[in-house]
Coordinates of C-alpha atoms in Angstrom, one line a residue:
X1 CA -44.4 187.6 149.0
X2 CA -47.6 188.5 147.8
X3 CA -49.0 192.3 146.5
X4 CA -52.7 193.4 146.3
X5 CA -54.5 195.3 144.1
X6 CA -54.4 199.0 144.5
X7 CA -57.4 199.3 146.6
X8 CA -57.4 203.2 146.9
X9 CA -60.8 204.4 145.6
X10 CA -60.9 208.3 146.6
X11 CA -58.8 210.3 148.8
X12 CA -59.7 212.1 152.2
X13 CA -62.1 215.0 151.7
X14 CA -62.5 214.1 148.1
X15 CA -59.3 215.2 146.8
X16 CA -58.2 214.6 143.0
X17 CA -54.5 214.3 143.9
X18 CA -52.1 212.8 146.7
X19 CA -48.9 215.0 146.9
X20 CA -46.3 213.3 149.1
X21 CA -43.0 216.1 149.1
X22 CA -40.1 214.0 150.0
X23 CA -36.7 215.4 151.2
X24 CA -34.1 212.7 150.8
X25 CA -31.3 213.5 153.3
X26 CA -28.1 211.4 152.6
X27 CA -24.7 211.8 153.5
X28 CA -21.6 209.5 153.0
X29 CA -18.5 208.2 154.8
X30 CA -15.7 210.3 156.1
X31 CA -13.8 211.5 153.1
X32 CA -16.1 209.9 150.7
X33 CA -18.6 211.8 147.9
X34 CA -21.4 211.5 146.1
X35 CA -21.0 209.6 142.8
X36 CA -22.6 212.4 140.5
X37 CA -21.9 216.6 141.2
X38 CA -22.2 219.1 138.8
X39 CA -18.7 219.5 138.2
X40 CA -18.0 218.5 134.5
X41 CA -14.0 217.1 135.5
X42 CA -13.6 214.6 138.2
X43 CA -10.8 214.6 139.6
X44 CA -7.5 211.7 139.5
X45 CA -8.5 208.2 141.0
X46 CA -7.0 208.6 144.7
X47 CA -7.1 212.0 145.2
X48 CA -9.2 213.5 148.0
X49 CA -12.6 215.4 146.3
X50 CA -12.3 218.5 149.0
X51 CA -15.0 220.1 146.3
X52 CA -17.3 217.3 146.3
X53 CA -17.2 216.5 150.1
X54 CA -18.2 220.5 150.2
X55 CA -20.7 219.8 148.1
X56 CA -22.6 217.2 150.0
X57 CA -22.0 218.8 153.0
X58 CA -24.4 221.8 152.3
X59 CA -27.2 219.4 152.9
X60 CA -27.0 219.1 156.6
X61 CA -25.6 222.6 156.9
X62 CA -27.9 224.5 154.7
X63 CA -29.9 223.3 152.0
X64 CA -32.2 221.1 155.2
X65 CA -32.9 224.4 157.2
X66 CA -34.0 226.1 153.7
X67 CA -36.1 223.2 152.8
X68 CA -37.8 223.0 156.0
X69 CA -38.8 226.6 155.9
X70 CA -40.0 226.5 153.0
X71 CA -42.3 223.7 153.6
X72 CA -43.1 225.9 156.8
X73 CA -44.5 228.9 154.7
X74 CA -47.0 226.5 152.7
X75 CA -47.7 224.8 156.1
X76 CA -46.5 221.8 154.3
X77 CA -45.8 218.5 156.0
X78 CA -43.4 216.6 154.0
X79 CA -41.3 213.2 154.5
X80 CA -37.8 213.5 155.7
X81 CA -35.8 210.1 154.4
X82 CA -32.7 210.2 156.1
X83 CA -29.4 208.2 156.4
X84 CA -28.8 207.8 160.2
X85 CA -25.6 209.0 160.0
X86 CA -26.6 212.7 158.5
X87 CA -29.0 212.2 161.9
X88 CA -26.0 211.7 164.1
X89 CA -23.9 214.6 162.1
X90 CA -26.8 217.0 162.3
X91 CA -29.5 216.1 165.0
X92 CA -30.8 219.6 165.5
X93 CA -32.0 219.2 162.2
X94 CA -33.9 216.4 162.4
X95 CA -35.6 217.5 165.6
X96 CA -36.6 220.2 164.6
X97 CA -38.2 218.9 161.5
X98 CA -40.0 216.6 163.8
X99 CA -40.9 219.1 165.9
X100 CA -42.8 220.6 163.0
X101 CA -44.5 217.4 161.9
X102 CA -42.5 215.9 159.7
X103 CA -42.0 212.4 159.4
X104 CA -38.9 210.9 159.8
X105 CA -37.9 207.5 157.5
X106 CA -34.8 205.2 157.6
X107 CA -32.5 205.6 154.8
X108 CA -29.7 203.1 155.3
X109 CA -26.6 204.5 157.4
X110 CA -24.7 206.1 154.5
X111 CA -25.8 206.2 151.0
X112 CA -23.2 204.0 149.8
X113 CA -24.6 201.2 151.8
X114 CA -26.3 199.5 149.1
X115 CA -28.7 196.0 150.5
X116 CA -28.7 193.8 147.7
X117 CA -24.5 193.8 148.4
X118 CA -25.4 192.6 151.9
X119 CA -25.6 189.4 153.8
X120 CA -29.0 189.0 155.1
X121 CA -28.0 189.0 158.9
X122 CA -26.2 192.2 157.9
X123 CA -29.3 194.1 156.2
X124 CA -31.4 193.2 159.3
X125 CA -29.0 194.6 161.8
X126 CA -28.7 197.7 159.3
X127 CA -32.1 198.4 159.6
X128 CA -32.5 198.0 163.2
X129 CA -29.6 200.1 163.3
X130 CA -31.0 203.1 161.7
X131 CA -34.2 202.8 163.7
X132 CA -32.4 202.9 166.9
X133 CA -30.4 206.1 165.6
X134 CA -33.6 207.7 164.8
X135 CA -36.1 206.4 167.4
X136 CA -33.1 207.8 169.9
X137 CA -32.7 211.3 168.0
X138 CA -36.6 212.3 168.3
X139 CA -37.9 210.1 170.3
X140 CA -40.0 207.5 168.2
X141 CA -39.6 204.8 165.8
X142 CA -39.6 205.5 162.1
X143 CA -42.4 203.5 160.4
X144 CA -41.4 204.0 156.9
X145 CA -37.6 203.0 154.7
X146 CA -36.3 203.8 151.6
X147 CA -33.5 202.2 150.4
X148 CA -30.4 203.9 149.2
X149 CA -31.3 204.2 144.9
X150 CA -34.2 202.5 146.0
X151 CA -32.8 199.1 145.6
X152 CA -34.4 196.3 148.2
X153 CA -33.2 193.3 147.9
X154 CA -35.3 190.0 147.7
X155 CA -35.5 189.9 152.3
X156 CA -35.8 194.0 152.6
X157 CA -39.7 193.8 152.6
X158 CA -39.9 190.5 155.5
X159 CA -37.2 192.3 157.7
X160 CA -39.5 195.6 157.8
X161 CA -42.3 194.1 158.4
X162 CA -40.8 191.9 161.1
X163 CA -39.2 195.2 162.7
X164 CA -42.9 197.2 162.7
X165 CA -42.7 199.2 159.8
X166 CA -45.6 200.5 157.8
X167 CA -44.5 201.4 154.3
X168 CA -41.8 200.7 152.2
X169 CA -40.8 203.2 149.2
X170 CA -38.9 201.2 146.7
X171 CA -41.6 200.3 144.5
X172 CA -42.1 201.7 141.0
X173 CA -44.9 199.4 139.5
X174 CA -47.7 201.3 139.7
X175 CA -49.3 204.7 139.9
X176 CA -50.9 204.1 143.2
X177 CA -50.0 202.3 146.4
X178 CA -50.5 198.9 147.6
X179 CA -50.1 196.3 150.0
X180 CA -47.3 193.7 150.2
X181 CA -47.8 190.4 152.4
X182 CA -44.6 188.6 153.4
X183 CA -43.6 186.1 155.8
X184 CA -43.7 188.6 158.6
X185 CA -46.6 191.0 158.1
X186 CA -47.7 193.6 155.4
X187 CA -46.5 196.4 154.3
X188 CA -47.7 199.4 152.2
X189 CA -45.6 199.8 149.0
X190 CA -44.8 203.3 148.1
X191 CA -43.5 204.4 144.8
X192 CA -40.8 206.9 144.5
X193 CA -40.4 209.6 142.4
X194 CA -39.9 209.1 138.6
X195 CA -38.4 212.7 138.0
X196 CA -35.8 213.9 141.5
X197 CA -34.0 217.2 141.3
X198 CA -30.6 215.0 140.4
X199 CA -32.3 214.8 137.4
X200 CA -31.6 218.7 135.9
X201 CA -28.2 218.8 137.8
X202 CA -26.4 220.0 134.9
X203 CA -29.2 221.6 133.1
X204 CA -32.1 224.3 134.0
X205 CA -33.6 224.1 137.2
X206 CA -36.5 225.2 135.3
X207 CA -37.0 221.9 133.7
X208 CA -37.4 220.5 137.4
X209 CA -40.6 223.2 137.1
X210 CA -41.8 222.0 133.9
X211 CA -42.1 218.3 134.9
X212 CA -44.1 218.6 138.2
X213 CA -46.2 221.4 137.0
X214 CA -47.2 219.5 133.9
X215 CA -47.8 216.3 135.6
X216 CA -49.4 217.9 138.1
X217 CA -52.1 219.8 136.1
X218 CA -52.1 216.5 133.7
X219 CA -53.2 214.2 136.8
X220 CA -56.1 217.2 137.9
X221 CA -57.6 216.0 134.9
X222 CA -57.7 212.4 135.6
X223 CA -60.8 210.2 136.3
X224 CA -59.2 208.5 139.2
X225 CA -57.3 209.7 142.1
X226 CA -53.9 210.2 141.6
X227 CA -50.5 210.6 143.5
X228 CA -47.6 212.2 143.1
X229 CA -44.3 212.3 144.4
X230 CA -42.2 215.5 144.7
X231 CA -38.6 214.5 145.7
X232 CA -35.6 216.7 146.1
X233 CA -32.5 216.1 148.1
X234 CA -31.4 218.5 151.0
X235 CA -27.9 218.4 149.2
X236 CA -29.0 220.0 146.0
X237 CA -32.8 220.7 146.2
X238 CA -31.7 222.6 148.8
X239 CA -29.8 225.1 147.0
X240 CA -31.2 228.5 145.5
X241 CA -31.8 227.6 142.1
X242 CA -33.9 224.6 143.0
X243 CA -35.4 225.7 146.1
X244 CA -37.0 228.9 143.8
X245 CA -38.6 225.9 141.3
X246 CA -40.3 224.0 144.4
X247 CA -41.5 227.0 146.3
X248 CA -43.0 227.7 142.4
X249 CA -44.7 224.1 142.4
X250 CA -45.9 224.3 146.1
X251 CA -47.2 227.7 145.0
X252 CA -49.2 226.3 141.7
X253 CA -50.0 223.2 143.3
X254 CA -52.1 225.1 146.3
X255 CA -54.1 227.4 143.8
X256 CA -56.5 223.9 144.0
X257 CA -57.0 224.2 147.2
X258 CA -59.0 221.5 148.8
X259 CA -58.4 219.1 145.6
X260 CA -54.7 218.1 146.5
X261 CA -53.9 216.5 150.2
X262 CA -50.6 217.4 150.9
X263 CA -50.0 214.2 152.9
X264 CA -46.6 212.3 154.0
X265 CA -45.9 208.8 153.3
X266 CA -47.2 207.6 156.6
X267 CA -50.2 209.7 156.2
X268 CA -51.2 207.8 152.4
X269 CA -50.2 204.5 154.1
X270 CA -52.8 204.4 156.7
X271 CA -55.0 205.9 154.4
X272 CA -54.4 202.9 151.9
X273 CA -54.5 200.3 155.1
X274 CA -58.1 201.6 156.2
X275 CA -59.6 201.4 152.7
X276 CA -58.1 197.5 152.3
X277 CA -60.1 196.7 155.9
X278 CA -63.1 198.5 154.6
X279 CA -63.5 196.3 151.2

């Protein structure tokens, strides 16, 4: 496999900043939780987690829906990643966020489904997996993946690339995107956020403010163009508390007007595909 140099020189319109808001929809087996909740005490090995399940549940019943109008109000288009199975537990959800432009990635089938445990005939029919389960709920193939914690292993790049894909998000070497050459194509690599609203679980939403603000107005200030990342997960950036801190960031963040493009992840990968033909 073989990476370019960042090749992005301005971006469209001549915006300072690239802001890519990323929803990361997960969900896990029947019975199963999340590994981390902000309950202090877990609960006796082998005893069912009725709280936690709960917990992750709100995601597809709630915290998506509040997300999704939120982006509405700031005419926001974000990037949904989603596990195929919260798009087989909650399709209306995911149409509808298509319906209002935003782009739907694969995000493994449950978020315990982690690739580098995998065979590699195994990953390959996971991923075609997921595409079907999407492409079938609204209708067109994703173009984008994520992997669950955002761990590829050493054949996740070939086997997108071989199934279509544009981007892939698991990268975290760089402040702006690239391209990725494998056997089977090339791909744009996508980094992922360095600051998610798991982050401030047990702590002050307001530090969740703090962070994007600050690196927001920090990046304004660059000589470059810059990109960031804002990343919350319908299961908990969903939620009141944090919802309030990224309607808050949305609202500082448009106050520059034409200087940020609000763009999804298929959006800056084109974008970074057309300036590598043009150089």
């Amino acid at each position: 496999m073989q990476v370019s140099e960042p090749k992005v020189k301005a971006w469209p319109n001549g915006a300072q900043i690239a802001v890519m808001v990323t929803v990361m929809y997960e969900t896990w087996p029947e019975g199963r939780t999340p590994p981390y909740s902000p309950m202090a005490s877990p609960l006796r090995e082998g005893v069912v987690d009725r709280q936690g399940i709960s917990w992750a549940e709100y995601g597809g019943r709630t915290g998506i829906w509040r997300l999704g109008e939120l982006f509405e109000d700031f005419g926001v288009k974000g990037t949904i990643c989603a596990n195929a199975r919260a798009v087989e537990r909650y399709p209306d959800s995911v149409k509808a966020l298509h319906a209002a432009g935003h782009e739907i990635a694969g995000h493994s089938y449950t978020q315990n489904m982690f690739l580098p445990y995998m065979e590699p005939a195994e990953e390959l029919a996971l991923i075609r997996r997921c595409a079907g389960i999407i492409e079938e709920a609204v209708g067109e193939r994703p173009v984008g993946w994520a992997s669950p914690r955002m761990s590829p292993s050493e054949h996740t790049a070939r086997y997108l690339a071989q199934e279509g894909f544009l981007w892939h998000g698991d990268y975290n070497d760089t402040d702006l995107p690239y391209e990725v050459t494998t056997e089977a194509g090339t791909l744009v690599a996508l980094q992922h956020s360095d600051f998610t609203d798991n982050r401030v679980m047990r702590g002050s939403p307001k530090d969740f403010l703090d962070v994007y603000r600050d690196t927001f107005d920090f990046l304004m200030l660059s000589r470059r163009p810059e990109i960031l990342n804002l990343t919350v997960h319908a299961h908990f950036g969903g939620r009141p508390p944090l919802a309030a801190m990224v309607h808050r960031i949305l609202q500082h963040m448009q106050l520059q007007g034409g200087r940020v493009w609000f763009a999804r992840h298929d959006e800056v990968a084109r974008w970074v595909r057309q300036q590598g033909e043009t150089t």
